[in-house]
JSON list of C-alpha atoms in Angstrom, two decimals:
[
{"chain": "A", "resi": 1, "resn": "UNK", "atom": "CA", "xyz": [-87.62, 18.59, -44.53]},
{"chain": "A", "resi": 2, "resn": "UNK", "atom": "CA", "xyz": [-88.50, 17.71, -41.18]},
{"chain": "A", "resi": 3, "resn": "UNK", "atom": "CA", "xyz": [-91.96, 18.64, -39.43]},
{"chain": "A", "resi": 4, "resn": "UNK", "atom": "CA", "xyz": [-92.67, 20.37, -36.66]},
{"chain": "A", "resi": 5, "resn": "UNK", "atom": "CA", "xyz": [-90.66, 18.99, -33.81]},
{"chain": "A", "resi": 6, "resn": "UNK", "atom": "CA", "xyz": [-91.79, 18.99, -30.11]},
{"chain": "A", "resi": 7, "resn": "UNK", "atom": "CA", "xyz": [-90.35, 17.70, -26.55]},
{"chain": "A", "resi": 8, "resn": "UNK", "atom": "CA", "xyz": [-90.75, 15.97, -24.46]},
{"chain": "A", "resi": 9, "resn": "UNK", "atom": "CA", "xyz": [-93.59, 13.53, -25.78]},
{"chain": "A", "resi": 10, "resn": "UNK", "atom": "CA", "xyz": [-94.64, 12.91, -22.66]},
{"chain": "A", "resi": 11, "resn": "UNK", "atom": "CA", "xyz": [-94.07, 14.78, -19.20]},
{"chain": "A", "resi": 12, "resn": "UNK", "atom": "CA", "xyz": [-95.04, 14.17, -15.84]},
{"chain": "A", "resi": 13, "resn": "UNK", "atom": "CA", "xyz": [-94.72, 16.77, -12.90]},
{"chain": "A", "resi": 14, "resn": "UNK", "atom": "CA", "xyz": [-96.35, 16.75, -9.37]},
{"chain": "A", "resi": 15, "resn": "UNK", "atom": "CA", "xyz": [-98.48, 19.55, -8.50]},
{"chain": "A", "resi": 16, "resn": "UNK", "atom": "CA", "xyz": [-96.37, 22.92, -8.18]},
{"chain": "A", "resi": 17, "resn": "UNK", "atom": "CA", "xyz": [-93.75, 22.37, -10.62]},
{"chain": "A", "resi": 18, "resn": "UNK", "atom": "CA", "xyz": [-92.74, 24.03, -13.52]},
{"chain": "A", "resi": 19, "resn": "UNK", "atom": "CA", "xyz": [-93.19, 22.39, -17.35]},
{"chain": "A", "resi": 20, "resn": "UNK", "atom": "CA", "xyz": [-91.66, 23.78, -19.53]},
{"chain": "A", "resi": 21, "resn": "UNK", "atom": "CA", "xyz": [-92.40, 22.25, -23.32]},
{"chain": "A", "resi": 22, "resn": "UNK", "atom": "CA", "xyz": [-90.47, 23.19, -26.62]},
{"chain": "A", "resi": 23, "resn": "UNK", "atom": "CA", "xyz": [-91.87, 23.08, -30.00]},
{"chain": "A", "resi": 24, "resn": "UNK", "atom": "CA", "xyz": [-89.02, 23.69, -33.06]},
{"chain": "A", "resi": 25, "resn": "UNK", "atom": "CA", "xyz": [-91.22, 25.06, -36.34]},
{"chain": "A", "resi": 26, "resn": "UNK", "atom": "CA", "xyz": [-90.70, 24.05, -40.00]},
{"chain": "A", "resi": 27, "resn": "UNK", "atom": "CA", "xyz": [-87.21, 25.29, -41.02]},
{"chain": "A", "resi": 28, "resn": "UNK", "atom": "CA", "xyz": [-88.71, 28.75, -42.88]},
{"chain": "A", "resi": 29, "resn": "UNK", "atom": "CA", "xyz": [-91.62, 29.03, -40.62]},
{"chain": "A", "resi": 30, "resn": "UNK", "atom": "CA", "xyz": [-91.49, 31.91, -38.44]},
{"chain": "A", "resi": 31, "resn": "UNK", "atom": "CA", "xyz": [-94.55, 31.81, -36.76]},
{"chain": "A", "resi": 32, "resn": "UNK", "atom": "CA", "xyz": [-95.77, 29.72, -34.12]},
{"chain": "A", "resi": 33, "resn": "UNK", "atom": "CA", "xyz": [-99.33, 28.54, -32.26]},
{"chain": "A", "resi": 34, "resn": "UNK", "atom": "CA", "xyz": [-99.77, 26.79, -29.39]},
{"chain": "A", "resi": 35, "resn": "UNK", "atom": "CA", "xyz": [-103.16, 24.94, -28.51]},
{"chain": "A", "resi": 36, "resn": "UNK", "atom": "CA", "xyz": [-103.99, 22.62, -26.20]},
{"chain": "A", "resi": 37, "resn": "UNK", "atom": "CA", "xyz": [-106.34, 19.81, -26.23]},
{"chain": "A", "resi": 38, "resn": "UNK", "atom": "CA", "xyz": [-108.13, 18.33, -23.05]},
{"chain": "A", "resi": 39, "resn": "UNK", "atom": "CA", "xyz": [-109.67, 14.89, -22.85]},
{"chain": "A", "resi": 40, "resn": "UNK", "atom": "CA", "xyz": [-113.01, 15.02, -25.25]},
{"chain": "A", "resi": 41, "resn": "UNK", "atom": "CA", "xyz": [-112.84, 18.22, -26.39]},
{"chain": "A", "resi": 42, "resn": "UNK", "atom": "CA", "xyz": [-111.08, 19.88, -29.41]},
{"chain": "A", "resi": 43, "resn": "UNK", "atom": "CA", "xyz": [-108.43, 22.02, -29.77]},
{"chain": "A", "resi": 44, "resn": "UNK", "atom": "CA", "xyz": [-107.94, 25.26, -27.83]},
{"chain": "A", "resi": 45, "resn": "UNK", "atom": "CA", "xyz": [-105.99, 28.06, -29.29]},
{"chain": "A", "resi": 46, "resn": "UNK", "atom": "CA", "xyz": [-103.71, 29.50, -26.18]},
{"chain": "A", "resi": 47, "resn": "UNK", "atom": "CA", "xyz": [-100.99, 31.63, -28.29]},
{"chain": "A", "resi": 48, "resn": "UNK", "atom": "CA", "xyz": [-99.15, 32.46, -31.26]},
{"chain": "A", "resi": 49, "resn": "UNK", "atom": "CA", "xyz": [-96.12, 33.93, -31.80]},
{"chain": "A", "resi": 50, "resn": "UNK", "atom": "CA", "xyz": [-93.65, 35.09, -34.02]},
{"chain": "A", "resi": 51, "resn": "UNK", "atom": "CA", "xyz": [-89.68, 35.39, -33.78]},
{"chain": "A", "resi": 52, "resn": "UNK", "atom": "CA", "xyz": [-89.12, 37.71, -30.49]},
{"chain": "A", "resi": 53, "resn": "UNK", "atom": "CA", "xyz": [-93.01, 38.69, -30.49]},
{"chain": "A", "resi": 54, "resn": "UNK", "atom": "CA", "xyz": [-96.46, 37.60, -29.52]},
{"chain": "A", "resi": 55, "resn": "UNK", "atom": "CA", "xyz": [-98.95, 38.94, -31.77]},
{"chain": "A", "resi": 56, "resn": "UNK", "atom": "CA", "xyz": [-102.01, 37.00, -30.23]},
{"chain": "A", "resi": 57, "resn": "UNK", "atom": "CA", "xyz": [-102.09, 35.85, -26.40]},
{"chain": "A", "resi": 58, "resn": "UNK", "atom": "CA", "xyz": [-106.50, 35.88, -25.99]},
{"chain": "A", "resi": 59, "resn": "UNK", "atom": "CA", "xyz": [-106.50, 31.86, -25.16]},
{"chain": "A", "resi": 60, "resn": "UNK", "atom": "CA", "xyz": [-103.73, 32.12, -22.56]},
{"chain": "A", "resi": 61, "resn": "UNK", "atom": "CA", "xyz": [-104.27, 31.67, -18.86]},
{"chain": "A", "resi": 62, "resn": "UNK", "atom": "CA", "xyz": [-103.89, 34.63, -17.28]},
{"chain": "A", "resi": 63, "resn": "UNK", "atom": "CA", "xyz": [-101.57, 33.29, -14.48]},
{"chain": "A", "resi": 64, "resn": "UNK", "atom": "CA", "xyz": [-98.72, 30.99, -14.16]},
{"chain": "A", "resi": 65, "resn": "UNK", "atom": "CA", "xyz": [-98.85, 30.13, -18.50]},
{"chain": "A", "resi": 66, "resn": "UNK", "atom": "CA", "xyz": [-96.27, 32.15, -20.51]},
{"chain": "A", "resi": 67, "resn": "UNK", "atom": "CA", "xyz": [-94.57, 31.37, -23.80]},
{"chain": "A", "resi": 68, "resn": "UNK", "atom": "CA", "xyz": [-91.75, 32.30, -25.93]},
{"chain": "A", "resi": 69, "resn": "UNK", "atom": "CA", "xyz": [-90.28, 32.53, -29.26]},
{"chain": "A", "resi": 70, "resn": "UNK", "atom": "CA", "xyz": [-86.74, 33.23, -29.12]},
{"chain": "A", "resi": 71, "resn": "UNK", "atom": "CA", "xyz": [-84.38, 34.70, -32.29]},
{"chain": "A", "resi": 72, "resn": "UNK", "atom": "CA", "xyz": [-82.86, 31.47, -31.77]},
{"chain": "A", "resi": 73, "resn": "UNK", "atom": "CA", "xyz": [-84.04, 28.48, -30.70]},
{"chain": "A", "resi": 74, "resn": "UNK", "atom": "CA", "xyz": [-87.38, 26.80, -30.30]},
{"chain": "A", "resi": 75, "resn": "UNK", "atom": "CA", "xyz": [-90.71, 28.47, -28.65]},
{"chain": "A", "resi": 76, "resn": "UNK", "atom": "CA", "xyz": [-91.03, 27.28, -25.10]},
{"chain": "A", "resi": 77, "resn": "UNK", "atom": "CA", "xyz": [-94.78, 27.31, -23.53]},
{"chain": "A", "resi": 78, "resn": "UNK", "atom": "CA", "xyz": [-94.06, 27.81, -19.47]},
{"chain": "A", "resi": 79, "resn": "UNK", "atom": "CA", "xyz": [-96.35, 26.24, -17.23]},
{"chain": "A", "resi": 80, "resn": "UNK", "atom": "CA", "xyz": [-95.48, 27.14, -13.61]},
{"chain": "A", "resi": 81, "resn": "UNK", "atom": "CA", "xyz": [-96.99, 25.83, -10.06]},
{"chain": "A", "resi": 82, "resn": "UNK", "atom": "CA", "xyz": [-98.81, 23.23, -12.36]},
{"chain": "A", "resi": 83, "resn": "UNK", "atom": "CA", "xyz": [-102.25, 22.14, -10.93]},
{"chain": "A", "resi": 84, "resn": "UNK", "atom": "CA", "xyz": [-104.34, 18.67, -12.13]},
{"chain": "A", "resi": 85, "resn": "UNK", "atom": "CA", "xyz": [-106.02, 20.70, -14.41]},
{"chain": "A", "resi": 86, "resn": "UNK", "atom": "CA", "xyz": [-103.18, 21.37, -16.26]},
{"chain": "A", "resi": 87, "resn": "UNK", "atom": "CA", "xyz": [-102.86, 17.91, -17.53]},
{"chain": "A", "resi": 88, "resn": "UNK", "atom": "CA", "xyz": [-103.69, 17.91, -21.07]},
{"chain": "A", "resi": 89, "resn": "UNK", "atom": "CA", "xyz": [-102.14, 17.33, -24.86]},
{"chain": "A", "resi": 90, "resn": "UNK", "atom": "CA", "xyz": [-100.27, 21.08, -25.90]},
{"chain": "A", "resi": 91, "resn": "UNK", "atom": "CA", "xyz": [-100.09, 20.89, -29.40]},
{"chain": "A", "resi": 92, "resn": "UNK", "atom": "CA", "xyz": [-97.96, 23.29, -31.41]},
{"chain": "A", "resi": 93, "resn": "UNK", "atom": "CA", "xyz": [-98.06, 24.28, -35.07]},
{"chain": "A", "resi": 94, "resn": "UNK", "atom": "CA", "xyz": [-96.10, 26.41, -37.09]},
{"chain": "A", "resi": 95, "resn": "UNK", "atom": "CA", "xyz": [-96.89, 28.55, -40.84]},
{"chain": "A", "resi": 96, "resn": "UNK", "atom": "CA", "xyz": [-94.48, 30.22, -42.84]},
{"chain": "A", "resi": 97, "resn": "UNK", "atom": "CA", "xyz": [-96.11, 33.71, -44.35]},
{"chain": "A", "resi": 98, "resn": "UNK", "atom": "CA", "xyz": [-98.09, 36.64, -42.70]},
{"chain": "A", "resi": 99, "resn": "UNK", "atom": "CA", "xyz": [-101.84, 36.07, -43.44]},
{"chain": "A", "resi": 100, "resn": "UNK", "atom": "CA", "xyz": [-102.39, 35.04, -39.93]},
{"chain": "A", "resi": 101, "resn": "UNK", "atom": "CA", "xyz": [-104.17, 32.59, -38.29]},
{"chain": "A", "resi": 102, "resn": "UNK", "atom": "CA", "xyz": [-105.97, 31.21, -42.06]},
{"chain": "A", "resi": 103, "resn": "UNK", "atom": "CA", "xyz": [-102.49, 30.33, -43.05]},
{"chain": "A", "resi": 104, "resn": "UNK", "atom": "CA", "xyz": [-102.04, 26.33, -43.48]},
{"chain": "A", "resi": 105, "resn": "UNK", "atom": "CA", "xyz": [-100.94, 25.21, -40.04]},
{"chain": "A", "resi": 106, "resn": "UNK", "atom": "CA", "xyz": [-99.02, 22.14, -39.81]},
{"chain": "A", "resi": 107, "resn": "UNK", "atom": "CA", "xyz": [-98.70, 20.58, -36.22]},
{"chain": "A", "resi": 108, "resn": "UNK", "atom": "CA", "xyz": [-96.29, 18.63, -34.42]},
{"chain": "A", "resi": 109, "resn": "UNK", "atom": "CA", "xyz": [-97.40, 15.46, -32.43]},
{"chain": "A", "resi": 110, "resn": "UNK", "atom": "CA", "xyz": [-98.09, 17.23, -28.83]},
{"chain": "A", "resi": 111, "resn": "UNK", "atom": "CA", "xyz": [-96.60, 16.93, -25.54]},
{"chain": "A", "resi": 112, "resn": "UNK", "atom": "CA", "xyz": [-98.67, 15.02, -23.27]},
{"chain": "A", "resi": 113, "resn": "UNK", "atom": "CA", "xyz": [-98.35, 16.00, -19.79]},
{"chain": "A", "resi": 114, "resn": "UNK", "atom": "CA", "xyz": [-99.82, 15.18, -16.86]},
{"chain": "A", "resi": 115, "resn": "UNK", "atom": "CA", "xyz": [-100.02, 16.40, -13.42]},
{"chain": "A", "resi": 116, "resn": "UNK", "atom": "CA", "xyz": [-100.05, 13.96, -10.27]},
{"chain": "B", "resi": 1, "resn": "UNK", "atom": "CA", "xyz": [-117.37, 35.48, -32.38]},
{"chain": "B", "resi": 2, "resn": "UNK", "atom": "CA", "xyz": [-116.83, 32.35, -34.72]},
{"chain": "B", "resi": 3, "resn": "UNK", "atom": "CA", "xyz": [-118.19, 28.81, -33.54]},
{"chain": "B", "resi": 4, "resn": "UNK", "atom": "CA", "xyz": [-118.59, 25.35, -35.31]},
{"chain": "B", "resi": 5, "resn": "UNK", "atom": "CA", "xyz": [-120.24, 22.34, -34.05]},
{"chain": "B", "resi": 6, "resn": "UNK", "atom": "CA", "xyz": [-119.59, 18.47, -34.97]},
{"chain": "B", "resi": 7, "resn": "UNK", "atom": "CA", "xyz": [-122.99, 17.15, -33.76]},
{"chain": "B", "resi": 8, "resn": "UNK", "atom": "CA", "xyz": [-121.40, 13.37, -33.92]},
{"chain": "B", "resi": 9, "resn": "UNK", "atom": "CA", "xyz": [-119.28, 12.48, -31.73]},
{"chain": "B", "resi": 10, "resn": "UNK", "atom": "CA", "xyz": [-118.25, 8.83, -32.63]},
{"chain": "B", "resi": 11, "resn": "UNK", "atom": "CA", "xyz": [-119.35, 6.94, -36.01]},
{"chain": "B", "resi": 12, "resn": "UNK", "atom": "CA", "xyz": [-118.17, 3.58, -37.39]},
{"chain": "B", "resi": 13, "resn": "UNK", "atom": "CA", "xyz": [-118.57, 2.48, -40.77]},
{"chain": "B", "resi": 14, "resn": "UNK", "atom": "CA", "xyz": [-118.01, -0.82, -42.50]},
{"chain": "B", "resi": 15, "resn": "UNK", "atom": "CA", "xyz": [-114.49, -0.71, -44.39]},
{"chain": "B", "resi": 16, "resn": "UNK", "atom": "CA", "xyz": [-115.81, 0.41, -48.30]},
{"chain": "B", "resi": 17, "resn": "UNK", "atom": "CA", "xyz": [-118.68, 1.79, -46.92]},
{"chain": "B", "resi": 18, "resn": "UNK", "atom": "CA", "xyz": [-119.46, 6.03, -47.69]},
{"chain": "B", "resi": 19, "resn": "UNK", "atom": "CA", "xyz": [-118.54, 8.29, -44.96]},
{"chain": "B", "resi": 20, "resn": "UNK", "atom": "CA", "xyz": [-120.40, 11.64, -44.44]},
{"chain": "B", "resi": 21, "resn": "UNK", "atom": "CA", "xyz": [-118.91, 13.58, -41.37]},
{"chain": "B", "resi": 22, "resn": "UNK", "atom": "CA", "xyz": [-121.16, 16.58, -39.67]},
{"chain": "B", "resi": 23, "resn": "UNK", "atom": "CA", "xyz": [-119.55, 19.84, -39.40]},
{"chain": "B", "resi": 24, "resn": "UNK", "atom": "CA", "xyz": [-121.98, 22.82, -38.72]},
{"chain": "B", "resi": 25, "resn": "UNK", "atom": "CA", "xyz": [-120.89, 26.67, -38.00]},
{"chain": "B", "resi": 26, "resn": "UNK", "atom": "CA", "xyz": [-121.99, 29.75, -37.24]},
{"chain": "B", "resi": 27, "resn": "UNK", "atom": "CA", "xyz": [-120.40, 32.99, -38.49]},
{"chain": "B", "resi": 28, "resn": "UNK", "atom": "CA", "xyz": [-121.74, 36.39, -39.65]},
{"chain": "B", "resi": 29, "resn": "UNK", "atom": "CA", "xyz": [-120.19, 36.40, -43.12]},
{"chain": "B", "resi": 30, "resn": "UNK", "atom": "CA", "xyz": [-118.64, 33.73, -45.41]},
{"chain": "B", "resi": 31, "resn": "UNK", "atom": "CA", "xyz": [-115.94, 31.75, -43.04]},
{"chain": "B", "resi": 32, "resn": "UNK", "atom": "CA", "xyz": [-113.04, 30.12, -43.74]},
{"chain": "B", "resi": 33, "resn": "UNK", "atom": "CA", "xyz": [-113.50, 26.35, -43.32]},
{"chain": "B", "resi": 34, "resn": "UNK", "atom": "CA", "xyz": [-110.86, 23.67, -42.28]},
{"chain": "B", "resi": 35, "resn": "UNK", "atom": "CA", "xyz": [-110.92, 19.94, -41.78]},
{"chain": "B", "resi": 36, "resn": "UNK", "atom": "CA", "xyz": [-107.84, 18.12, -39.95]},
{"chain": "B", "resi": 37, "resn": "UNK", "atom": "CA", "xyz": [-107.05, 14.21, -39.45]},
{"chain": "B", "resi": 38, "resn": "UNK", "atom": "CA", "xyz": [-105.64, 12.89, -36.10]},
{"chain": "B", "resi": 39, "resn": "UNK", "atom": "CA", "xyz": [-104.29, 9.79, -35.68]},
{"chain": "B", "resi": 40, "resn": "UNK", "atom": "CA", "xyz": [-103.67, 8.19, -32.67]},
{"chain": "B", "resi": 41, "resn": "UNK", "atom": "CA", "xyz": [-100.76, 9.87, -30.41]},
{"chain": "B", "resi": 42, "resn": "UNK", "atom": "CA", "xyz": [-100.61, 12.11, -33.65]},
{"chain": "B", "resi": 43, "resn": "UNK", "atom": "CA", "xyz": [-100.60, 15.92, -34.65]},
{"chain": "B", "resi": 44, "resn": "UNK", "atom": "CA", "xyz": [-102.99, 17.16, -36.63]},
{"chain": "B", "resi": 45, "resn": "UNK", "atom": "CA", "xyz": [-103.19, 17.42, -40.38]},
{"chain": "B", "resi": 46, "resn": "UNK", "atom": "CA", "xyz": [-104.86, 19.65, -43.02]},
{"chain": "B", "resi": 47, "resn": "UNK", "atom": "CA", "xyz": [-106.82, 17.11, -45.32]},
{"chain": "B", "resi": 48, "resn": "UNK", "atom": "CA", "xyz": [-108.56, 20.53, -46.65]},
{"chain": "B", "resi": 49, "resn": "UNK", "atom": "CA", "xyz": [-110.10, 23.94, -46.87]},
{"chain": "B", "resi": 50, "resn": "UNK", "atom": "CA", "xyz": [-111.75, 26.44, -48.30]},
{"chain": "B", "resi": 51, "resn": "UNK", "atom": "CA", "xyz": [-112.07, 29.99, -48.67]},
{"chain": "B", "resi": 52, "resn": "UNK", "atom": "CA", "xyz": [-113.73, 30.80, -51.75]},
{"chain": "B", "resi": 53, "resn": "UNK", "atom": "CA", "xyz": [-114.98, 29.88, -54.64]},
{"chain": "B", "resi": 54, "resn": "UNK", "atom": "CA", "xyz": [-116.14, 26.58, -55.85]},
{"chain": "B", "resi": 55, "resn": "UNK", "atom": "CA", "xyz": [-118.14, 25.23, -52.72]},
{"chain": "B", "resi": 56, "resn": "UNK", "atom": "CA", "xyz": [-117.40, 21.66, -53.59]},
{"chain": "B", "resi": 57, "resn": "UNK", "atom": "CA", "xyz": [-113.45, 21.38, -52.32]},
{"chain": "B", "resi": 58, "resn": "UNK", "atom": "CA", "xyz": [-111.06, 18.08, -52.92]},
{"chain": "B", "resi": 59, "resn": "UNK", "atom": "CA", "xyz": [-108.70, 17.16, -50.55]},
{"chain": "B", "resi": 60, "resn": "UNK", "atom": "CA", "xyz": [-106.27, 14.93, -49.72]},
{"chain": "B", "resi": 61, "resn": "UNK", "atom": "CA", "xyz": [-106.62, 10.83, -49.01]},
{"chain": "B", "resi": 62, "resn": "UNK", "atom": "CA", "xyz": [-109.75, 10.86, -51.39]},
{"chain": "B", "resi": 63, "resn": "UNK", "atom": "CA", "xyz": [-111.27, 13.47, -49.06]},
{"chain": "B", "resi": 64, "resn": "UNK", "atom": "CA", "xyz": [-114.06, 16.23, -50.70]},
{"chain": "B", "resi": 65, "resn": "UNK", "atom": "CA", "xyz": [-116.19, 18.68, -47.92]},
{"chain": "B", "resi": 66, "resn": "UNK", "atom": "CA", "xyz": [-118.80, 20.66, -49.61]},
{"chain": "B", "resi": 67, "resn": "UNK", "atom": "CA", "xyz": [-119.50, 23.69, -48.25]},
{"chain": "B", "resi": 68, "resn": "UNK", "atom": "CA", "xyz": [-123.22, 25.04, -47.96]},
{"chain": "B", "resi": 69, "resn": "UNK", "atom": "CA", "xyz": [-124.15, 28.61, -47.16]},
{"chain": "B", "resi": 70, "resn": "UNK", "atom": "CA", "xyz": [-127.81, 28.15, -46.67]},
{"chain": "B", "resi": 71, "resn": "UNK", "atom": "CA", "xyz": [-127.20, 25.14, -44.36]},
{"chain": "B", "resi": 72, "resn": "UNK", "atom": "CA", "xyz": [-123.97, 26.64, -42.60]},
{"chain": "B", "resi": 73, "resn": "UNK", "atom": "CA", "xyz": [-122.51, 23.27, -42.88]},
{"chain": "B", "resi": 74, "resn": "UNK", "atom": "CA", "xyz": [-119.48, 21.84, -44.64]},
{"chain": "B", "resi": 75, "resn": "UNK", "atom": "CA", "xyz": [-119.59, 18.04, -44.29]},
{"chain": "B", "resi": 76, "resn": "UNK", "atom": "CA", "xyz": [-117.00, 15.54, -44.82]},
{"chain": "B", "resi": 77, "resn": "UNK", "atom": "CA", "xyz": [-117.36, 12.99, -47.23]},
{"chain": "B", "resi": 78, "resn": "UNK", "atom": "CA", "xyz": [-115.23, 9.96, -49.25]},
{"chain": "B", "resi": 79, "resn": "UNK", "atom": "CA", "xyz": [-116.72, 7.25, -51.49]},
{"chain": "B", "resi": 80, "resn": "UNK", "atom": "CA", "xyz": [-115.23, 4.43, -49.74]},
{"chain": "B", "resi": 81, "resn": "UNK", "atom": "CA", "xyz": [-113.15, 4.02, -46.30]},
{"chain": "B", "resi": 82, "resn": "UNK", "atom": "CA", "xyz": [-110.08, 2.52, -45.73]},
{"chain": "B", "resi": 83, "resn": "UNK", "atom": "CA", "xyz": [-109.29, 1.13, -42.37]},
{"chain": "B", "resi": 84, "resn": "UNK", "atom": "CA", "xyz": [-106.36, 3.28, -42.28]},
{"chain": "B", "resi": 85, "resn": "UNK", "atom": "CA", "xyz": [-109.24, 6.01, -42.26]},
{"chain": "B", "resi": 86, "resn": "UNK", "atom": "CA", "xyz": [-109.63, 5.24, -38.51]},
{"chain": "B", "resi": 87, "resn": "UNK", "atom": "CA", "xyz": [-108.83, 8.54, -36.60]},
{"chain": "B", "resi": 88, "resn": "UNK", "atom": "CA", "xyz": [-109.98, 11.36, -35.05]},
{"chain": "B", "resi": 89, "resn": "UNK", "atom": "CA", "xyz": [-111.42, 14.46, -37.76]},
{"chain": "B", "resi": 90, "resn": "UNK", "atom": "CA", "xyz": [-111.71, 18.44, -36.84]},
{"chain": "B", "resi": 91, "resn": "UNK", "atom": "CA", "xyz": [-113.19, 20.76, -38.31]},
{"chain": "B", "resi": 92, "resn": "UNK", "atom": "CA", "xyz": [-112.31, 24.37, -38.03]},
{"chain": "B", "resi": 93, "resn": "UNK", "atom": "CA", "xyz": [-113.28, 27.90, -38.82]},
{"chain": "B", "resi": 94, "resn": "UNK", "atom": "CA", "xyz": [-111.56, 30.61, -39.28]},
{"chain": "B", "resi": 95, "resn": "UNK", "atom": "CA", "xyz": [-112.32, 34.46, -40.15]},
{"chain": "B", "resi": 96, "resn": "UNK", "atom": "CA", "xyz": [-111.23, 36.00, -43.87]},
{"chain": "B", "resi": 97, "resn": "UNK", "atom": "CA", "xyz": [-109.14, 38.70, -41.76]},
{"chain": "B", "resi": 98, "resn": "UNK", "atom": "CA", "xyz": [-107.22, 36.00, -40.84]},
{"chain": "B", "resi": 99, "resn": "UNK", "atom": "CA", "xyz": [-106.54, 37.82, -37.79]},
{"chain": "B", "resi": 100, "resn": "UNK", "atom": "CA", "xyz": [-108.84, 36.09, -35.15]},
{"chain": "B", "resi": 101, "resn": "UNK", "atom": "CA", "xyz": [-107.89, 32.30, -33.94]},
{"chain": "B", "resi": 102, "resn": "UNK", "atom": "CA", "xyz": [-109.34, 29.51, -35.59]},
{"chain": "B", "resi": 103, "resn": "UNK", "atom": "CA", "xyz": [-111.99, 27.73, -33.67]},
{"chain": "B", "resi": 104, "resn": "UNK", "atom": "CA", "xyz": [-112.26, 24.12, -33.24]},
{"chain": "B", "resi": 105, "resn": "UNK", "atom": "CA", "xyz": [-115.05, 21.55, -33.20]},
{"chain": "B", "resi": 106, "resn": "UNK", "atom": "CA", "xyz": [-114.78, 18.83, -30.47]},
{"chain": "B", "resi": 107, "resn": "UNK", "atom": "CA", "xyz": [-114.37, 16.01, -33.13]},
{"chain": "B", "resi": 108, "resn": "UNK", "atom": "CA", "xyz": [-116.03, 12.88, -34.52]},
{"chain": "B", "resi": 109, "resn": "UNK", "atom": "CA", "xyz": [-113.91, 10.03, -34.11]},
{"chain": "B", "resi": 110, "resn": "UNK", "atom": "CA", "xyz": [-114.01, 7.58, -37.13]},
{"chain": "B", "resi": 111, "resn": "UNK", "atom": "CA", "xyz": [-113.83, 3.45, -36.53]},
{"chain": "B", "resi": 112, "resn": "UNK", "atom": "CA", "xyz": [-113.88, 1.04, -39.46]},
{"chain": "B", "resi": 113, "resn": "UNK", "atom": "CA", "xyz": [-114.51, -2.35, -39.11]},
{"chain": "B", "resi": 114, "resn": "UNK", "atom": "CA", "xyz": [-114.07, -4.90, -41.26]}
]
């Protein structure tokens, strides 16, 4: 059973483009976080979704960062007109049952992107 | 609102050496209580948790955390390290309601020398 898949690895974009960064759950998970993780510091919830829904948005940035979780397909996180301090690891993790955010969430490796 | 602090923010220990890792939180009630490994370039993953019950909790890779109410902590521990030990550990706390985010300490990372 594969784990939580997520591309690219690695991303670069100059300052004002879009990133866009896909994370594919556990085949029977329906329900997907996002976090991301700057330099020194620990892990920052941003979203979490489930299929066609966002049930918790509090951690997002209120502009330019939207996300995604499709009937099909994986959950995109949309970062648009990206800025330095954008540049971070986004790590996404997926659960399969409805007890929320105490649920065992298993993570994927991260995309690393950075802004020039 | 949940928070959790990891007062250490690097520690190396001698390979077969005891390893006691520093997690401290603060919540109004009993919390829900995580620690996560990450390796290098890595995701994260659940070595363990608690909710309830017996305070003392085994985990994976040898791992135990024993959580204590009157010191709001819920430190890390294991006998003897392995070099492959090395990495970066989390811990995490979450609500019962399981309807509030979990909330991450900044980390300890772990070095083990020979």
């Amino acid at each position: 059973n594969a784990g939580v898949m997520q591309n690219p690895r690695h991303l670069v974009r100059r300052r004002g483009q879009e990133a866009r960064l896909r994370c594919s759950p556990m085949k029977g998970h329906s329900h997907v976080y996002w976090y991301r993780q700057l330099p020194e510091e620990g892990l920052k919830f941003m979203v979490y979704l489930q299929k066609e829904n966002i049930i918790d948005e509090s951690g997002m940035p209120k502009e330019r960062f939207s996300a995604e979780f499709p009937k099909e397909g994986p959950s995109i996180l949309r970062i648009q007109q990206v800025v330095r301090g954008d540049s971070a690891a986004y790590f996404c993790a997926s659960s399969p049952r409805t007890s929320g955010f105490t649920d065992t969430q298993y993570f994927g490796p991260g995309t690393r992107l950075t802004v020039l | 609102a949940q928070s959790v602090t990891q007062p250490d923010i690097h520690i190396t220990v001698s390979e077969g050496a005891s390893l006691e890792l520093r997690c401290n939180y603060s919540y109004g009630a009993t919390p829900y209580l995580f620690w996560y490994v990450q390796s290098p370039g890595q995701g994260l993953q659940l070595l363990l948790k608690y909710f309830s019950g017996d305070t003392l909790v085994q985990g994976i890779k040898g791992f135990e955390a024993e959580f204590k109410r009157s010191q709001s902590s819920f430190n890390l521990r294991k006998p003897s390290v392995h070099w492959s030990d090395a990495a970066e550990y989390f811990c995490a706390v979450g609500t019962p309601a399981g309807n509030t985010p979990l909330v991450f300490g900044k980390g300890t990372r772990l070095s083990v020398i020979a």
